[in-house]
Tab-separated table of C-alpha atoms in Angstrom:
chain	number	residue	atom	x	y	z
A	109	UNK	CA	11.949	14.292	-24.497
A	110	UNK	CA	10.227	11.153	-22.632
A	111	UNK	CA	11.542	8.050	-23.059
A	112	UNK	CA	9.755	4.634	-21.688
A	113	UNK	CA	11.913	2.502	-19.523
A	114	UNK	CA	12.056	-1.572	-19.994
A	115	UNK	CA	11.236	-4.172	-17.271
A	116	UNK	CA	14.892	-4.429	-16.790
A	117	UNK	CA	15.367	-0.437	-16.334
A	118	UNK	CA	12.672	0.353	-13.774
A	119	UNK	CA	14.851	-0.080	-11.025
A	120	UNK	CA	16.700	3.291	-12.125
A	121	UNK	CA	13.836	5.438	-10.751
A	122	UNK	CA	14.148	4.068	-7.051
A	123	UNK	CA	16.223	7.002	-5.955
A	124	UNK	CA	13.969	9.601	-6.882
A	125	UNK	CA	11.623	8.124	-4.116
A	126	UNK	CA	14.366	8.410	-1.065
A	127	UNK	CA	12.976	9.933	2.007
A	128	UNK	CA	9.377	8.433	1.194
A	129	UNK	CA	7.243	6.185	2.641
A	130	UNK	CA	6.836	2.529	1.100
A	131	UNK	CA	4.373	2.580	-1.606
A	132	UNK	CA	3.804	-1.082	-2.440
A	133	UNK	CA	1.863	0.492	-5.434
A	134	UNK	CA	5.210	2.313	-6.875
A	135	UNK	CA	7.228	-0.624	-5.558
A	136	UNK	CA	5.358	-3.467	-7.120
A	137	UNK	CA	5.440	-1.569	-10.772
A	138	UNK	CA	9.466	-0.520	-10.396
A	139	UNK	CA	10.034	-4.431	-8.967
A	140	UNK	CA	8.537	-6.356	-11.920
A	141	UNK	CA	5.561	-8.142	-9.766
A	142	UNK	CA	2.626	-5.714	-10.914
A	143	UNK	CA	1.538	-4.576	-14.640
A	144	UNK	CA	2.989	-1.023	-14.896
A	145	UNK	CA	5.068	1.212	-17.887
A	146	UNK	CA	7.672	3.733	-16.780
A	147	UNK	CA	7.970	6.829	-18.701
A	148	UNK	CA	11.655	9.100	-18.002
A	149	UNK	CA	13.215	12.097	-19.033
A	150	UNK	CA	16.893	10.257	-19.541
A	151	UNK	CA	17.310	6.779	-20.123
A	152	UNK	CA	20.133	6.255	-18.260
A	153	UNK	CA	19.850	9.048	-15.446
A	154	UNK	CA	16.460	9.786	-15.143
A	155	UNK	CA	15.710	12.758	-12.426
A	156	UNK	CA	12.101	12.801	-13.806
A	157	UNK	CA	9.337	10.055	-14.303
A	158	UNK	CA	5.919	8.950	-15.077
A	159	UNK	CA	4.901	5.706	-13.177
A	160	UNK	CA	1.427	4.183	-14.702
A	161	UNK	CA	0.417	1.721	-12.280
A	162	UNK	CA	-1.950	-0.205	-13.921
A	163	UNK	CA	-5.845	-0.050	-12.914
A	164	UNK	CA	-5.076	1.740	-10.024
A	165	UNK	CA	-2.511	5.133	-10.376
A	166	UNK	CA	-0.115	7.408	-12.648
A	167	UNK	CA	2.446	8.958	-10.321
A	168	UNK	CA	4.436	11.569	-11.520
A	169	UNK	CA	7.601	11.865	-9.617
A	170	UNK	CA	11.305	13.457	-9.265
A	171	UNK	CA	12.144	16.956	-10.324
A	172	UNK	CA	8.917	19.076	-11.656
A	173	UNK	CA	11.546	21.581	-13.420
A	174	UNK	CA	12.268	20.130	-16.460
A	175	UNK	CA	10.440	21.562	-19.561
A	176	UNK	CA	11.487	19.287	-22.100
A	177	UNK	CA	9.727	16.019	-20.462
A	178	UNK	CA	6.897	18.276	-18.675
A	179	UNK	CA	6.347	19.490	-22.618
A	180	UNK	CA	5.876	16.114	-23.669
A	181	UNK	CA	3.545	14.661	-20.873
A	182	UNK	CA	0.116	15.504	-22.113
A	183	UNK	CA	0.316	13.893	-25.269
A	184	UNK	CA	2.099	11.035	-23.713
A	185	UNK	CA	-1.104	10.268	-21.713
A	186	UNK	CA	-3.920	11.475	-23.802
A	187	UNK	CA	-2.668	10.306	-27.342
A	188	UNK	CA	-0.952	6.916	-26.994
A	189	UNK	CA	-1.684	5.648	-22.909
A	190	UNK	CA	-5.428	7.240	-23.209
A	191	UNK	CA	-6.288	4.039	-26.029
A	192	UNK	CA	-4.835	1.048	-24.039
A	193	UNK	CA	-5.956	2.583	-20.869
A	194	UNK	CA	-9.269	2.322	-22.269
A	195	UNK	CA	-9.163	-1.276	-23.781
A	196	UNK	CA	-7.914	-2.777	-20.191
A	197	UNK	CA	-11.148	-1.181	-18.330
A	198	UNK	CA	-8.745	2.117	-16.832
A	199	UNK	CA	-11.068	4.392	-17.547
A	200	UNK	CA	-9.748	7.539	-15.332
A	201	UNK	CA	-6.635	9.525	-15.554
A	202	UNK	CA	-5.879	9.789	-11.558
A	203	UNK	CA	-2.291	11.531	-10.741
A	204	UNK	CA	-0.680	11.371	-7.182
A	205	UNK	CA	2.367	13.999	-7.287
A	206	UNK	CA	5.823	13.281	-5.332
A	207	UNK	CA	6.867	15.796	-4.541
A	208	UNK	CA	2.981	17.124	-3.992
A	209	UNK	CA	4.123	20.472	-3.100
A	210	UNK	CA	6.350	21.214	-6.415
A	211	UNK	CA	4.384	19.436	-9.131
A	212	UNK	CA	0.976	21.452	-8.004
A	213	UNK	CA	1.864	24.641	-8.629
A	214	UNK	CA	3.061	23.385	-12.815
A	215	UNK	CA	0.168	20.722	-13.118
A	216	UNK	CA	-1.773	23.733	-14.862
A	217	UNK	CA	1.248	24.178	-17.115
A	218	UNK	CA	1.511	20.867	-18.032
A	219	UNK	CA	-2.072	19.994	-18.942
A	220	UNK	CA	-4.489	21.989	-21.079
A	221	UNK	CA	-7.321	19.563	-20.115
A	222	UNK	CA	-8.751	20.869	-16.944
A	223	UNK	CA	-7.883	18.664	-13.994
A	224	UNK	CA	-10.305	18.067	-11.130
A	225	UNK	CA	-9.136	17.475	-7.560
A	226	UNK	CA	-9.495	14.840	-5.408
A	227	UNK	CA	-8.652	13.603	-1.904
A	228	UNK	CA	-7.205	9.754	-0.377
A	229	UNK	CA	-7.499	8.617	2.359
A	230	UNK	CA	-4.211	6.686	3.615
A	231	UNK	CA	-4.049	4.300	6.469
A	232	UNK	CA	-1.403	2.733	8.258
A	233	UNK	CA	-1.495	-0.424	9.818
A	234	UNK	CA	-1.650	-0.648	13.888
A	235	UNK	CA	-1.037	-4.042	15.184
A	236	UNK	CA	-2.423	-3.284	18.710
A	237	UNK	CA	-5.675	-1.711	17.037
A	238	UNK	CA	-5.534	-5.228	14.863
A	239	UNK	CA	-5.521	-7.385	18.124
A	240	UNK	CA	-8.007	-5.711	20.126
A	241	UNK	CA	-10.311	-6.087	16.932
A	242	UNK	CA	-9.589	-9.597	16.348
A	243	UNK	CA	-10.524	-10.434	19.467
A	244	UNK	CA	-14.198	-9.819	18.250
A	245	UNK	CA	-15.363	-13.357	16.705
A	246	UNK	CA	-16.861	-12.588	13.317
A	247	UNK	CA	-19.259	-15.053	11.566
A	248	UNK	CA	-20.244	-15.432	7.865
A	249	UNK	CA	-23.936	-15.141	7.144
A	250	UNK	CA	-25.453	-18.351	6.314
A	251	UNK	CA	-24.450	-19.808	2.747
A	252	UNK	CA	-21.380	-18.127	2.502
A	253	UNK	CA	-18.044	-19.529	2.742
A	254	UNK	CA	-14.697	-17.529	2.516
A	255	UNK	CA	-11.539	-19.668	0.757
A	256	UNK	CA	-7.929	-18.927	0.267
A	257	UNK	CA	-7.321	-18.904	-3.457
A	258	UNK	CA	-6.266	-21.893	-5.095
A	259	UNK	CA	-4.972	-23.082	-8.079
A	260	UNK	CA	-7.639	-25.540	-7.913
A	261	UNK	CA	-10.844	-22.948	-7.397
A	262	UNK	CA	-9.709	-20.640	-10.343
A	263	UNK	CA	-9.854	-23.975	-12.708
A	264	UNK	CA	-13.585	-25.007	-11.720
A	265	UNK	CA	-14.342	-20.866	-11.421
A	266	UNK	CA	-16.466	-21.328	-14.844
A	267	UNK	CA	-17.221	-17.174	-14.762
A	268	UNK	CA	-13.271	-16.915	-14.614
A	269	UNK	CA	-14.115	-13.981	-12.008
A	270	UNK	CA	-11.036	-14.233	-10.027
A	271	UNK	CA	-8.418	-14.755	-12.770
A	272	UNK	CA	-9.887	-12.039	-14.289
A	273	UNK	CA	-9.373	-10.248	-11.063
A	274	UNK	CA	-5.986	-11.071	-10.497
A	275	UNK	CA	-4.768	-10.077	-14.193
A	276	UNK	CA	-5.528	-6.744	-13.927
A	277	UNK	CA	-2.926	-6.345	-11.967
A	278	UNK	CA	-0.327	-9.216	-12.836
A	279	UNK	CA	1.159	-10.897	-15.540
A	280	UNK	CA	-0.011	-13.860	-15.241
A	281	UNK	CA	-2.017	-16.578	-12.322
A	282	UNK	CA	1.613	-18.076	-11.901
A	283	UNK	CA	3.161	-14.591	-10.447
A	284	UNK	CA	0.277	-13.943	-8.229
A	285	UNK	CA	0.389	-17.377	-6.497
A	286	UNK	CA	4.047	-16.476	-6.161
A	287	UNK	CA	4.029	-13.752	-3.961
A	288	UNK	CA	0.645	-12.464	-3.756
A	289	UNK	CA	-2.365	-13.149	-1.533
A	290	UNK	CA	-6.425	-13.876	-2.101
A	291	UNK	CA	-9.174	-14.924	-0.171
A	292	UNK	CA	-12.658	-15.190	-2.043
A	293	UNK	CA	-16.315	-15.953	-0.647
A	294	UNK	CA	-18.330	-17.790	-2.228
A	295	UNK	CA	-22.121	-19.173	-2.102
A	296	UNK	CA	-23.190	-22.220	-3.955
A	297	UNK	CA	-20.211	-22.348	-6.068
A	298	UNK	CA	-20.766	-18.159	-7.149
A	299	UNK	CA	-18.024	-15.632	-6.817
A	300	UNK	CA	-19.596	-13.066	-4.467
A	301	UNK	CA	-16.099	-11.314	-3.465
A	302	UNK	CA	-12.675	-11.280	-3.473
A	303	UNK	CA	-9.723	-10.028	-1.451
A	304	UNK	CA	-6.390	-9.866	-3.123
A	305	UNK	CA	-2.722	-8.107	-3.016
A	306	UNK	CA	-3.481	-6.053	-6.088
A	307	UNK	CA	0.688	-4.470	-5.656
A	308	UNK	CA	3.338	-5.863	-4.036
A	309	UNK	CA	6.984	-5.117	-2.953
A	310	UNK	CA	8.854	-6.955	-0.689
A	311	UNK	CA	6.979	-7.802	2.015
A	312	UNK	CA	4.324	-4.423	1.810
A	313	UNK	CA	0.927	-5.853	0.312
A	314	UNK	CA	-1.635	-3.392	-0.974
A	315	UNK	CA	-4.925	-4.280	-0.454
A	316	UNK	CA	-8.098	-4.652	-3.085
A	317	UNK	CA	-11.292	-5.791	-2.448
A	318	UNK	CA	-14.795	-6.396	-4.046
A	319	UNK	CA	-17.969	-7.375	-3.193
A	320	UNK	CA	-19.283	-7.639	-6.738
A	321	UNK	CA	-23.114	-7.640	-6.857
A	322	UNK	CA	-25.269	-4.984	-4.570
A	323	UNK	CA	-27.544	-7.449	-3.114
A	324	UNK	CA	-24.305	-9.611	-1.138
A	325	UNK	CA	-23.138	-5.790	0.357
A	326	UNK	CA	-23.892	-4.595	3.937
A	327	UNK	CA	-23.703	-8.218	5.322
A	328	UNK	CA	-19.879	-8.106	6.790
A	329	UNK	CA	-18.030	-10.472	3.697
A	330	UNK	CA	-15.809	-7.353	2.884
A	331	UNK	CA	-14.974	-7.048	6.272
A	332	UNK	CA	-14.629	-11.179	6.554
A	333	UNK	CA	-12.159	-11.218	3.913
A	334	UNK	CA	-10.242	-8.322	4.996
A	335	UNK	CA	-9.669	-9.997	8.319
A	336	UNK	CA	-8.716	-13.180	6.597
A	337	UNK	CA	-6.259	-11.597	4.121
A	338	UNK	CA	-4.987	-9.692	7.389
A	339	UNK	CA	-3.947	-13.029	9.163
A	340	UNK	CA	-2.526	-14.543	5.859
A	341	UNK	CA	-0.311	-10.972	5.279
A	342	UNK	CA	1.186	-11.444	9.190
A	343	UNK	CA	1.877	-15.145	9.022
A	344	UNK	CA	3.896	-14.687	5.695
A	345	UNK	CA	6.006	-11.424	7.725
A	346	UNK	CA	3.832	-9.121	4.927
A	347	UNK	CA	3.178	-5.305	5.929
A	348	UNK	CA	-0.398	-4.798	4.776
A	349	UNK	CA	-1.150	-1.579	3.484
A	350	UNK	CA	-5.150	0.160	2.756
A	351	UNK	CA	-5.581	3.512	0.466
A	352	UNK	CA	-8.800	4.825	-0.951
A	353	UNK	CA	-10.768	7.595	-2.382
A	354	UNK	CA	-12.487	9.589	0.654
A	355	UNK	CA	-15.489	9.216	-1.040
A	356	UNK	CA	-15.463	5.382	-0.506
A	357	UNK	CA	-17.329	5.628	3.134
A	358	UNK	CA	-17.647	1.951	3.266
A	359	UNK	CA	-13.844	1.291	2.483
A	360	UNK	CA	-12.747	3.604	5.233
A	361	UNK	CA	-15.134	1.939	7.551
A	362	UNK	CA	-13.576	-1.553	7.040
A	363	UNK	CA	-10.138	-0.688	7.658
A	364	UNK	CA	-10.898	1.441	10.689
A	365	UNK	CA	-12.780	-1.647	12.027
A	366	UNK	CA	-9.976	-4.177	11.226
A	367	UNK	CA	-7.090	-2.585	12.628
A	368	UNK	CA	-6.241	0.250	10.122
A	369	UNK	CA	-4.771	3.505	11.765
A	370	UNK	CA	-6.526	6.599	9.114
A	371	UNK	CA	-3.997	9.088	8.638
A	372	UNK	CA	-4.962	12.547	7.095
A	373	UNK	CA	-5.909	12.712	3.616
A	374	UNK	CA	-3.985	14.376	0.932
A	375	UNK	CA	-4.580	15.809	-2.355
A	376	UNK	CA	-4.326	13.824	-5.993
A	377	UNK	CA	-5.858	15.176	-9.431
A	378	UNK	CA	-8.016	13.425	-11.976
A	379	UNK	CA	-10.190	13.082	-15.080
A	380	UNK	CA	-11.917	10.972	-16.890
A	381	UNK	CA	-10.413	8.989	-20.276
């Protein structure tokens, strides 16, 4: 039996994460800032859960022994999330495991659909590293400019690019201006990029960031942005925090360059909606 937790609830699955690192991701869904659902096996005392983060991660999490909600699971996702998945632009079932080790070996129990395997790459954020960087000036190419975002540049953004950037992963403008972050570039009044703190919780801010058309990439505004979202994150007291797909070569390049520690990758599964 599965039963979906309210806003007011979500705070019951914190103690199945004890003895884990902070993930802002997790953190931001269970804390109300970020657009999530929480799925349990006990409304009340749930020792089993399904975390959709959404537009970024399902988690499934707690104890991996217990039939009745592992029974339930695959129709959970592929007949009722699979459709509004779809409609928001998630277009990929991708499952991190906690524990890893003890939901692996059922994952082929649990799902008749074939899952593939991926990898992430985590990083961890070095101060040091992120001084001796910073002490390297870096320079927008000519025509570019790079903004904190305002109130005042999403109302005369015409494309709506970065409200519609911030609300896949919040509520609303209103609670990303209260506690998140965003820097954008822009040239001649175009969105070419933004930076933003896609999850938060606490003071841990996950980092997203896009360079949105191929012909502004490979000129150093991802890396711009990053740096400027960095300085915002340490002046507020924030704990910035970088995960991606290994495959992302570029991603991994830009936070090795800004100050990002890579730690060794780990294992998640996946398929396609």
């Amino acid at each position: 039996m599965i039963y979906e937790l309210q806003i007011e609830n979500f705070q019951l699955i914190k103690p199945l994460l004890a003895g884990y690192p902070v993930n802002p991701v997790i953190g931001g869904v269970i804390e109300g800032n970020n657009l999530g659902r929480i799925f349990v096996d006990h409304p009340k005392y749930p020792s089993s859960a399904l975390v959709w983060a959404k537009n970024e991660m399902f988690y499934l999490i707690g104890n991996s022994d217990n039939e009745l909600f592992n029974s339930s699971l695959e129709s959970l996702i592929f007949c009722q999330i699979k459709s509004e998945a779809l409609a928001i632009g998630d277009d990929c079932f991708n499952l991190e495991l906690y524990p890893f080790s003890k939901w692996e070996r059922i994952i082929p129990r649990i799902f008749t659909h074939s899952l593939s395997i991926g990898e992430r790459v985590p990083f961890e954020f070095d101060y040091d590293r992120y001084i001796n960087r910073k002490l390297e000036k870096k320079v927008l190419p000519d025509g570019y400019q790079c903004q904190n975002i305002t109130e005042e540049l999403i109302k005369i953004d015409i494309n709506h690019v970065m409200k519609k950037e911030i609300l896949k992963f919040w509520d609303s403008v209103d609670s990303f201006f209260n506690k998140g972050i965003g820097v954008v570039v822009t040239k001649e009044r175009e969105i070419i990029g933004t930076c933003l703190s896609v999850f938060v919780s606490g003071s841990d801010f996950e980092i997203g960031i896009n360079v949105y058309q191929t012909e502004h990439r490979g000129k150093g505004l991802a890396t711009y942005m990053a740096e400027r979202f960095l300085e915002i994150c340490l002046e507020k007291g924030g704990r910035p925090h970088w995960t991606t797909e290994n495959f992302r070569s570029d991603s991994i390049a830009i936070a090795n360059k800004i100050g990002f520690r890579q730690l060794p990758n780990y294992r998640m599964f996946f398929l396609p909606f």
